[in-house]
GROMACS .gro file of N, CA and C in nm:
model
  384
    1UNK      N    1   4.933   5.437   4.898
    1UNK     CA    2   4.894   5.305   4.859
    1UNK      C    3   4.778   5.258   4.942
    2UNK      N    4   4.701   5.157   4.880
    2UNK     CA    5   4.605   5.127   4.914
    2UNK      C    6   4.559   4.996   4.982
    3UNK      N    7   4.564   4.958   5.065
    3UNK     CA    8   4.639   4.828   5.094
    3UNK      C    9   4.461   4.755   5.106
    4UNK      N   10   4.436   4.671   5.033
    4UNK     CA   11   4.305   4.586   4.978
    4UNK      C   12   4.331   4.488   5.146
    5UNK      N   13   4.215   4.541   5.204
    5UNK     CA   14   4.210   4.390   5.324
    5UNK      C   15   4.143   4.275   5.281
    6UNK      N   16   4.180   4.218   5.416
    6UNK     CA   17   4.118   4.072   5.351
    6UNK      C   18   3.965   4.031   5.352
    7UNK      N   19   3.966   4.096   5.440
    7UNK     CA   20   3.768   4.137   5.405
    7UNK      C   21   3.745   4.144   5.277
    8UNK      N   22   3.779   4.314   5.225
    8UNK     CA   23   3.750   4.309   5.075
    8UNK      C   24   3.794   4.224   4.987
    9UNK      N   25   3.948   4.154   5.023
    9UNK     CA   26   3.953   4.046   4.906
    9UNK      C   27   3.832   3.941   4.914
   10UNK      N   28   3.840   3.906   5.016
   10UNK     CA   29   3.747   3.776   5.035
   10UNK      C   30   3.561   3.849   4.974
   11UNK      N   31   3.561   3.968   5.000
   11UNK     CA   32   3.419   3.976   4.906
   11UNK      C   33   3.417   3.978   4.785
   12UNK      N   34   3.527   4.067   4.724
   12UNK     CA   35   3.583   4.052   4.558
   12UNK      C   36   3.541   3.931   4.521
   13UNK      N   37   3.658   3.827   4.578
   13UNK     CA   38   3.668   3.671   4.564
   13UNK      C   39   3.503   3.601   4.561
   14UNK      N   40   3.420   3.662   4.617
   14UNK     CA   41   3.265   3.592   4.627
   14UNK      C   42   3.184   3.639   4.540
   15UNK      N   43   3.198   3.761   4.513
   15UNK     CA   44   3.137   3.852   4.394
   15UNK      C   45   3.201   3.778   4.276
   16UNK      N   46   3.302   3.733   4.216
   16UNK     CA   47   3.347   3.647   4.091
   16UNK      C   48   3.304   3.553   4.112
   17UNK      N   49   3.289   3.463   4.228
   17UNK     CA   50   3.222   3.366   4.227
   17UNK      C   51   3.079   3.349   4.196
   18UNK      N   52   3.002   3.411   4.237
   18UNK     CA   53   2.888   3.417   4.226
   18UNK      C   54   2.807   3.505   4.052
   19UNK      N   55   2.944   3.588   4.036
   19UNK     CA   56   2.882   3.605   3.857
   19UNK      C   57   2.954   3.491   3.778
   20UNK      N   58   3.057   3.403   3.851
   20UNK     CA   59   3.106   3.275   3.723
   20UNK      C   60   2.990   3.154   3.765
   21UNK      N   61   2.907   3.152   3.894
   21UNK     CA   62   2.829   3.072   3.868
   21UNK      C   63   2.714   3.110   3.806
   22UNK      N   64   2.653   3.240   3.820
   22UNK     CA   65   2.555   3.302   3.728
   22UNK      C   66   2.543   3.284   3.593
   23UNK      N   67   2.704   3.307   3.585
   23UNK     CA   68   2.698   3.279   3.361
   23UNK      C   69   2.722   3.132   3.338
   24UNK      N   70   2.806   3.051   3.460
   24UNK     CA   71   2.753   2.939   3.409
   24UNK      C   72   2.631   2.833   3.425
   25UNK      N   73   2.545   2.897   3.516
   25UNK     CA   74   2.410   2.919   3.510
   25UNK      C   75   2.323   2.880   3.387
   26UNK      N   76   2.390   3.039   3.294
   26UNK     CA   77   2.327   3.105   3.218
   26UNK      C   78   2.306   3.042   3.105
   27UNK      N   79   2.458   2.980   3.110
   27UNK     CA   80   2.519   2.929   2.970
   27UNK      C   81   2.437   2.771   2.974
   28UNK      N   82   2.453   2.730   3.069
   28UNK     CA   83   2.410   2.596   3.086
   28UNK      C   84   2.222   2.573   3.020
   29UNK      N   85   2.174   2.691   3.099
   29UNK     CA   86   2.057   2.755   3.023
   29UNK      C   87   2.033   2.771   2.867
   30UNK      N   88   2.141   2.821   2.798
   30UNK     CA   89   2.132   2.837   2.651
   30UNK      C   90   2.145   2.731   2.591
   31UNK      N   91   2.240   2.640   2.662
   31UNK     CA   92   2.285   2.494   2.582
   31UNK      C   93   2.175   2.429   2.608
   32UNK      N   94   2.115   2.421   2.663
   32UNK     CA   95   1.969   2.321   2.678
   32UNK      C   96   1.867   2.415   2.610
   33UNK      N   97   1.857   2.541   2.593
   33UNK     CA   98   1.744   2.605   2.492
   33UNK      C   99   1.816   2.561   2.337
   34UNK      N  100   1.955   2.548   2.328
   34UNK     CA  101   1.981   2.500   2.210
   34UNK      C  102   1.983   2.414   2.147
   35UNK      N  103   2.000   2.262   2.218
   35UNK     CA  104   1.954   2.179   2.198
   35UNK      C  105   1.831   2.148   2.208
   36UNK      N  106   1.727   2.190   2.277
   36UNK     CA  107   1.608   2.169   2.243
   36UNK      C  108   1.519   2.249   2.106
   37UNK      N  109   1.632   2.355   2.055
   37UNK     CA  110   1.515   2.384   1.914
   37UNK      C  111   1.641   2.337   1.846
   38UNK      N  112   1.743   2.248   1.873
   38UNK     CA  113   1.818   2.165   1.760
   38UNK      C  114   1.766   2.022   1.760
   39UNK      N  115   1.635   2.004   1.881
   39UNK     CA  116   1.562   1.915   1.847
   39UNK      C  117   1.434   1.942   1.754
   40UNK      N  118   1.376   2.061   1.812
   40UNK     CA  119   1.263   2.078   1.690
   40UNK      C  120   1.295   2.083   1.569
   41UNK      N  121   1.389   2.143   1.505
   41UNK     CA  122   1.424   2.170   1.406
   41UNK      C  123   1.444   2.064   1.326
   42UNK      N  124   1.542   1.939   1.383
   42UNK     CA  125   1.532   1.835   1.330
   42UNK      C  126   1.379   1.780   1.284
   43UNK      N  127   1.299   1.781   1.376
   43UNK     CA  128   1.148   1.728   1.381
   43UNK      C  129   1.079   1.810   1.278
   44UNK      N  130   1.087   1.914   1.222
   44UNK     CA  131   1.068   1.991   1.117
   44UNK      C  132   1.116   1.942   1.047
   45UNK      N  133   1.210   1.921   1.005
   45UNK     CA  134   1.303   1.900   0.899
   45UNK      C  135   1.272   1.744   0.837
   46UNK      N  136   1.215   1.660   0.935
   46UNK     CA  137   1.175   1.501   0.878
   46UNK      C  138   1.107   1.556   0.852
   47UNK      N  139   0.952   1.631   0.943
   47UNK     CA  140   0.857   1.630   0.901
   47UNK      C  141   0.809   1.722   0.735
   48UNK      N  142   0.867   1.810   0.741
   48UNK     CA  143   0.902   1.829   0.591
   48UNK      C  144   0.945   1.766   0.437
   49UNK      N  145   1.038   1.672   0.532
   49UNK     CA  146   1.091   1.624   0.450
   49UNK      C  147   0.955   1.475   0.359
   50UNK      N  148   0.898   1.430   0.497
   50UNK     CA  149   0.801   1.341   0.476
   50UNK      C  150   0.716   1.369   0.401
   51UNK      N  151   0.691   1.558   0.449
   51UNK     CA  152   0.518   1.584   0.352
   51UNK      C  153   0.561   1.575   0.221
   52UNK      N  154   0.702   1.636   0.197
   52UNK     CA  155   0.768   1.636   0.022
   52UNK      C  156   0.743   1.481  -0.062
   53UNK      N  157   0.790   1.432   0.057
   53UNK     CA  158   0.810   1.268  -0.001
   53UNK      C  159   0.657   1.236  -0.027
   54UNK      N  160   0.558   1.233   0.009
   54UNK     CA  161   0.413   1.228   0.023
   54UNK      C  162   0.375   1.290  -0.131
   55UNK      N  163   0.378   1.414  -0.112
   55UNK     CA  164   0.360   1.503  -0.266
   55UNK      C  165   0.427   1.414  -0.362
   56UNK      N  166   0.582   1.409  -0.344
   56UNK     CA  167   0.608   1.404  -0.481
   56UNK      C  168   0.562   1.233  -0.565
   57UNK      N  169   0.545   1.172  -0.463
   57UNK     CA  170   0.502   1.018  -0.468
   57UNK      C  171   0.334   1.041  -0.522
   58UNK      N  172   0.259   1.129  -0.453
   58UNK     CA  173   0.105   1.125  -0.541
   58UNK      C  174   0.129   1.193  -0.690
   59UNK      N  175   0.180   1.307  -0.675
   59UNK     CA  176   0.203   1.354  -0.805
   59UNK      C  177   0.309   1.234  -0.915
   60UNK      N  178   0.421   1.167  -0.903
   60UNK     CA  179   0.424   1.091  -0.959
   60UNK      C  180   0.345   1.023  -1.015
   61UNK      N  181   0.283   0.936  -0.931
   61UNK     CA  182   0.151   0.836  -0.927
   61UNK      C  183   0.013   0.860  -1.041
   62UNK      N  184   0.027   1.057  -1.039
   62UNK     CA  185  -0.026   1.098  -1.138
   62UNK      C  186  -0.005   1.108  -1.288
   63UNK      N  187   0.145   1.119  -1.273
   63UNK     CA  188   0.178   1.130  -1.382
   63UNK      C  189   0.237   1.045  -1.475
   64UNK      N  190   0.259   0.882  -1.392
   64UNK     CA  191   0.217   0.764  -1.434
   64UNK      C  192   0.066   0.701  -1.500
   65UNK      N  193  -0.057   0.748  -1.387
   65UNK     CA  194  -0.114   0.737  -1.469
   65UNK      C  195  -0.171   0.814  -1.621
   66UNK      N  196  -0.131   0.959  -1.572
   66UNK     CA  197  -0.121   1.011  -1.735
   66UNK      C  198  -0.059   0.979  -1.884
   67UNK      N  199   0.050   0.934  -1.814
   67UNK     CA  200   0.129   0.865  -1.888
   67UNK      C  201   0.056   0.679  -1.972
   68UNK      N  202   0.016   0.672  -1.875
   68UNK     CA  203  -0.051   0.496  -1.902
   68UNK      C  204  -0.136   0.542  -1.981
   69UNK      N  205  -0.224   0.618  -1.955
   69UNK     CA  206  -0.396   0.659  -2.043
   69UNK      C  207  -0.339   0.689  -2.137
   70UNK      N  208  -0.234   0.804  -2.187
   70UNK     CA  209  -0.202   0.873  -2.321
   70UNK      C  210  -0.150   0.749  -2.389
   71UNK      N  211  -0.044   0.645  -2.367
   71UNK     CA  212  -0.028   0.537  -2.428
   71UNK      C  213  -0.127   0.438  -2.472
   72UNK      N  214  -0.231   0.410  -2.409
   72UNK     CA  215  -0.313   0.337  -2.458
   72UNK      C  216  -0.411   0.401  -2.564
   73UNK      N  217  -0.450   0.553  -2.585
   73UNK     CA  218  -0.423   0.624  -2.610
   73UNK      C  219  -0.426   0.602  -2.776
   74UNK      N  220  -0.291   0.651  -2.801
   74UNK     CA  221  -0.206   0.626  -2.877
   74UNK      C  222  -0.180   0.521  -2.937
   75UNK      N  223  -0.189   0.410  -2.832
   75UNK     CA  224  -0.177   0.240  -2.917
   75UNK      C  225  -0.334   0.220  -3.014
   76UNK      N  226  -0.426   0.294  -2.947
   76UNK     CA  227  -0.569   0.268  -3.029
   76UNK      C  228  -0.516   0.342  -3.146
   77UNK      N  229  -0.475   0.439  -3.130
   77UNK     CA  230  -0.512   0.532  -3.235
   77UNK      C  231  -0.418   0.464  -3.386
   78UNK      N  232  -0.271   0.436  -3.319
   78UNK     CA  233  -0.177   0.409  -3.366
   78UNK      C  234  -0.205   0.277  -3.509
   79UNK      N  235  -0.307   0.151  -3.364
   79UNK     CA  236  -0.400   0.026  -3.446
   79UNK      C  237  -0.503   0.032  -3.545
   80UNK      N  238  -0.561   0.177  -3.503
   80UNK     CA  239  -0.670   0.247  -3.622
   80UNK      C  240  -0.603   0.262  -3.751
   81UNK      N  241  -0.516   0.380  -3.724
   81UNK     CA  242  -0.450   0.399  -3.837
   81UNK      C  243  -0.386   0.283  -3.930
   82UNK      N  244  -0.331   0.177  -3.855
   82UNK     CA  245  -0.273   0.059  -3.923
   82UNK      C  246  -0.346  -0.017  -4.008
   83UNK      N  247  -0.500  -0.013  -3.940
   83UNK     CA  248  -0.630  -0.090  -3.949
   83UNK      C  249  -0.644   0.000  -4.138
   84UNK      N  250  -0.665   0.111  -4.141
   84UNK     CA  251  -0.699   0.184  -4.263
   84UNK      C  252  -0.618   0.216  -4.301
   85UNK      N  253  -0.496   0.143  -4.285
   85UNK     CA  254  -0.371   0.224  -4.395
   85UNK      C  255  -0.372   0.083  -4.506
   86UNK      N  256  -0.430  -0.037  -4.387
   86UNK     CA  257  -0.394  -0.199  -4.441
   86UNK      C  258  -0.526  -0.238  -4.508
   87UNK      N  259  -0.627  -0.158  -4.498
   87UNK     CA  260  -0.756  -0.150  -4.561
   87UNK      C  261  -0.748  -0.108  -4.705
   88UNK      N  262  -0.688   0.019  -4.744
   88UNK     CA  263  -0.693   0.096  -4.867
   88UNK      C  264  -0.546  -0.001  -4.882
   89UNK      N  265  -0.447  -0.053  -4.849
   89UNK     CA  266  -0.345  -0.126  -4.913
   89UNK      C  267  -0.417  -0.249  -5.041
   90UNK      N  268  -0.528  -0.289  -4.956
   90UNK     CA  269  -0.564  -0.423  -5.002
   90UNK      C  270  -0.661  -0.363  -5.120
   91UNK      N  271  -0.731  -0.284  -5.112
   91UNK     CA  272  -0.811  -0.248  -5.214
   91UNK      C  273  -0.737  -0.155  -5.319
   92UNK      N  274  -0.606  -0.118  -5.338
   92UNK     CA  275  -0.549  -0.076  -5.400
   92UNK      C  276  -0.459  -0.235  -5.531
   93UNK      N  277  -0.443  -0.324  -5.409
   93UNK     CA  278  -0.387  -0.462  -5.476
   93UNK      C  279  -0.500  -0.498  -5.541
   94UNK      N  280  -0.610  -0.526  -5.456
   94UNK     CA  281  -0.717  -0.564  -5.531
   94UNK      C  282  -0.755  -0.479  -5.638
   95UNK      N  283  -0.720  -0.394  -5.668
   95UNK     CA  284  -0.738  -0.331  -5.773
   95UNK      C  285  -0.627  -0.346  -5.871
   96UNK      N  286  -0.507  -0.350  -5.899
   96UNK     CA  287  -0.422  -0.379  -5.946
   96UNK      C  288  -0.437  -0.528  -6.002
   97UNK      N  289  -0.422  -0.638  -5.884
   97UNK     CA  290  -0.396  -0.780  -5.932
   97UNK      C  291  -0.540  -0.835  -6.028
   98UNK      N  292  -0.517  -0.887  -6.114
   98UNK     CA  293  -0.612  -0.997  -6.230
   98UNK      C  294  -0.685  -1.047  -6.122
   99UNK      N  295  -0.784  -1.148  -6.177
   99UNK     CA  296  -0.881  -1.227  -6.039
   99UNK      C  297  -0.749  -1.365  -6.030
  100UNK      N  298  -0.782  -1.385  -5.902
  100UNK     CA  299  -0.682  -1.470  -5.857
  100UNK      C  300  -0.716  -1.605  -5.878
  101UNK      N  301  -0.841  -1.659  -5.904
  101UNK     CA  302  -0.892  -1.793  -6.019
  101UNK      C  303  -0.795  -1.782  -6.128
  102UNK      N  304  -0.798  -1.679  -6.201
  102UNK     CA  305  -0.767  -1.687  -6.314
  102UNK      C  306  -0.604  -1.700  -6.328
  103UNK      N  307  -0.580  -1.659  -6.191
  103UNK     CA  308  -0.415  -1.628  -6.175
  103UNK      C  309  -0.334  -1.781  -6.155
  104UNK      N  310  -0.435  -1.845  -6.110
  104UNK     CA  311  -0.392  -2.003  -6.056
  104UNK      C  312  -0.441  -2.119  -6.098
  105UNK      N  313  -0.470  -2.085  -6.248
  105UNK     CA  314  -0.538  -2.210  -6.345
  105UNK      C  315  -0.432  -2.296  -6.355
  106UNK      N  316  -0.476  -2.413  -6.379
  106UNK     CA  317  -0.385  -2.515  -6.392
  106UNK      C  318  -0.344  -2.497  -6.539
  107UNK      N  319  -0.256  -2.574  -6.607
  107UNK     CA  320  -0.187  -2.569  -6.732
  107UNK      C  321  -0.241  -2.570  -6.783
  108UNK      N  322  -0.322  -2.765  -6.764
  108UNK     CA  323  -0.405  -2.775  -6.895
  108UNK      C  324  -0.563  -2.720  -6.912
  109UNK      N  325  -0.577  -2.661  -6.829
  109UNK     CA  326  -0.697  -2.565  -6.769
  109UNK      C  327  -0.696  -2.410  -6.908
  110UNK      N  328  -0.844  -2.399  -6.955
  110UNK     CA  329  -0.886  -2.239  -7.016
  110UNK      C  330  -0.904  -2.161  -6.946
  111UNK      N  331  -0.892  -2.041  -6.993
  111UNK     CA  332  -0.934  -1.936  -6.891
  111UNK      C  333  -1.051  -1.975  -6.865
  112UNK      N  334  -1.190  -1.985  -6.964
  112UNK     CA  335  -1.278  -2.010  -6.880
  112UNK      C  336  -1.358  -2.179  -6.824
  113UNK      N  337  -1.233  -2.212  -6.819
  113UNK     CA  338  -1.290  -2.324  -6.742
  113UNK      C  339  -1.178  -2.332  -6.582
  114UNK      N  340  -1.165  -2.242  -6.546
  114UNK     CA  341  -1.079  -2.234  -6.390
  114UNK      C  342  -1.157  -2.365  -6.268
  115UNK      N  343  -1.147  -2.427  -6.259
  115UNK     CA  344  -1.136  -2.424  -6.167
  115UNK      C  345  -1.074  -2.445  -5.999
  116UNK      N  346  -1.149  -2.468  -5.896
  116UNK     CA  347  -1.102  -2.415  -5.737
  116UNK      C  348  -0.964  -2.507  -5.719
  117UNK      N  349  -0.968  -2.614  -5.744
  117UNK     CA  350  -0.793  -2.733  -5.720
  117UNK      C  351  -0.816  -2.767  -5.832
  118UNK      N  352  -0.670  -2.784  -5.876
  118UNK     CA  353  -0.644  -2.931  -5.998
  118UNK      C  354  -0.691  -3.039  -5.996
  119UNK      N  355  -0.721  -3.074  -6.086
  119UNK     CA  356  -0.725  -3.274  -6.043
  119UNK      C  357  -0.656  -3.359  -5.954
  120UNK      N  358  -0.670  -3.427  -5.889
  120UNK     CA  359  -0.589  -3.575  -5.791
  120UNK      C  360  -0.500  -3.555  -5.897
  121UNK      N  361  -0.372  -3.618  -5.870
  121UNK     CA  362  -0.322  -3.740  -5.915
  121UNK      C  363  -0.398  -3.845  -5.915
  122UNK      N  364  -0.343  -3.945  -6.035
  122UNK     CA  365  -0.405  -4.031  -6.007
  122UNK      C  366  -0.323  -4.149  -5.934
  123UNK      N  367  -0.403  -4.265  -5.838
  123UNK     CA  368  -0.311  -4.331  -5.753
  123UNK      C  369  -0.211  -4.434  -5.860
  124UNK      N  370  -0.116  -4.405  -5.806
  124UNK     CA  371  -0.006  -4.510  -5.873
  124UNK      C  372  -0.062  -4.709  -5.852
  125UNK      N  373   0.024  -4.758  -5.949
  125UNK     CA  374   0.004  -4.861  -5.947
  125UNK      C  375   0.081  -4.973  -5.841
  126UNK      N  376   0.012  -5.076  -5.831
  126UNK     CA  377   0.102  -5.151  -5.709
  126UNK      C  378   0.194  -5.217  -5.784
  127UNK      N  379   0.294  -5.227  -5.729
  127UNK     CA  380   0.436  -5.305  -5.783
  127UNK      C  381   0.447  -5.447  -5.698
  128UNK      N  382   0.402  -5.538  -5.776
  128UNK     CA  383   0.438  -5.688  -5.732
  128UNK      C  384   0.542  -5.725  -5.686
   0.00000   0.00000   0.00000
């Protein structure tokens, strides 16, 4: 048997000491390298997040105004078309309807004597 003196215990005993303060040293070391790129990372991560927000807000912005131009756009084109659909409407009536003198002669009125209003009435009499 081997009987461990106290010398050697007591160096054993300093040798564990000195590698449990080493790793916790070490460790103490990693936790502060880890939190510091669990700070960059965050700082990436806004800053990313910001440039996205940036993009997608101009490109919106774009595609609002694409959107605005093609509507107005469209409202011309839309008023054109209305403009010459209500053009050939009227010259199609006008082609159809009699002359409209003739349409709104008074009773005792000839065709060819039309004309633009009827006669007054004539004013009533005063009642005593």
């Amino acid at each position: 048997m081997t009987a461990i003196t106290e010398a050697e215990r007591a160096r054993r005993q300093s040798e564990l000491e000195e590698r449990r303060a080493a790793e916790a040293s070490e460790c103490a070391s990693l936790r502060a390298e880890l939190q510091a790129l669990r700070v960059e990372l965050t700082e990436r991560w806004h800053a990313e997040l910001t440039a996205i927000g940036e993009a997608l807000a101009k490109r919106t912005n774009e595609v609002i105004d694409q959107v605005e131009m093609l509507n107005k756009r469209l409202q011309t084109e839309l008023w054109n078309l209305v403009k010459t659909q209500l053009g050939d409407l009227r010259a199609r009536v006008d082609a159809v309807l009699p002359d409209t003198k003739s349409a709104f002669r008074v009773a005792c009125e000839r065709a060819d004597e039309v004309s633009e209003s009827p006669n007054p009435v004539p004013p009533r009499r005063a009642i005593n």
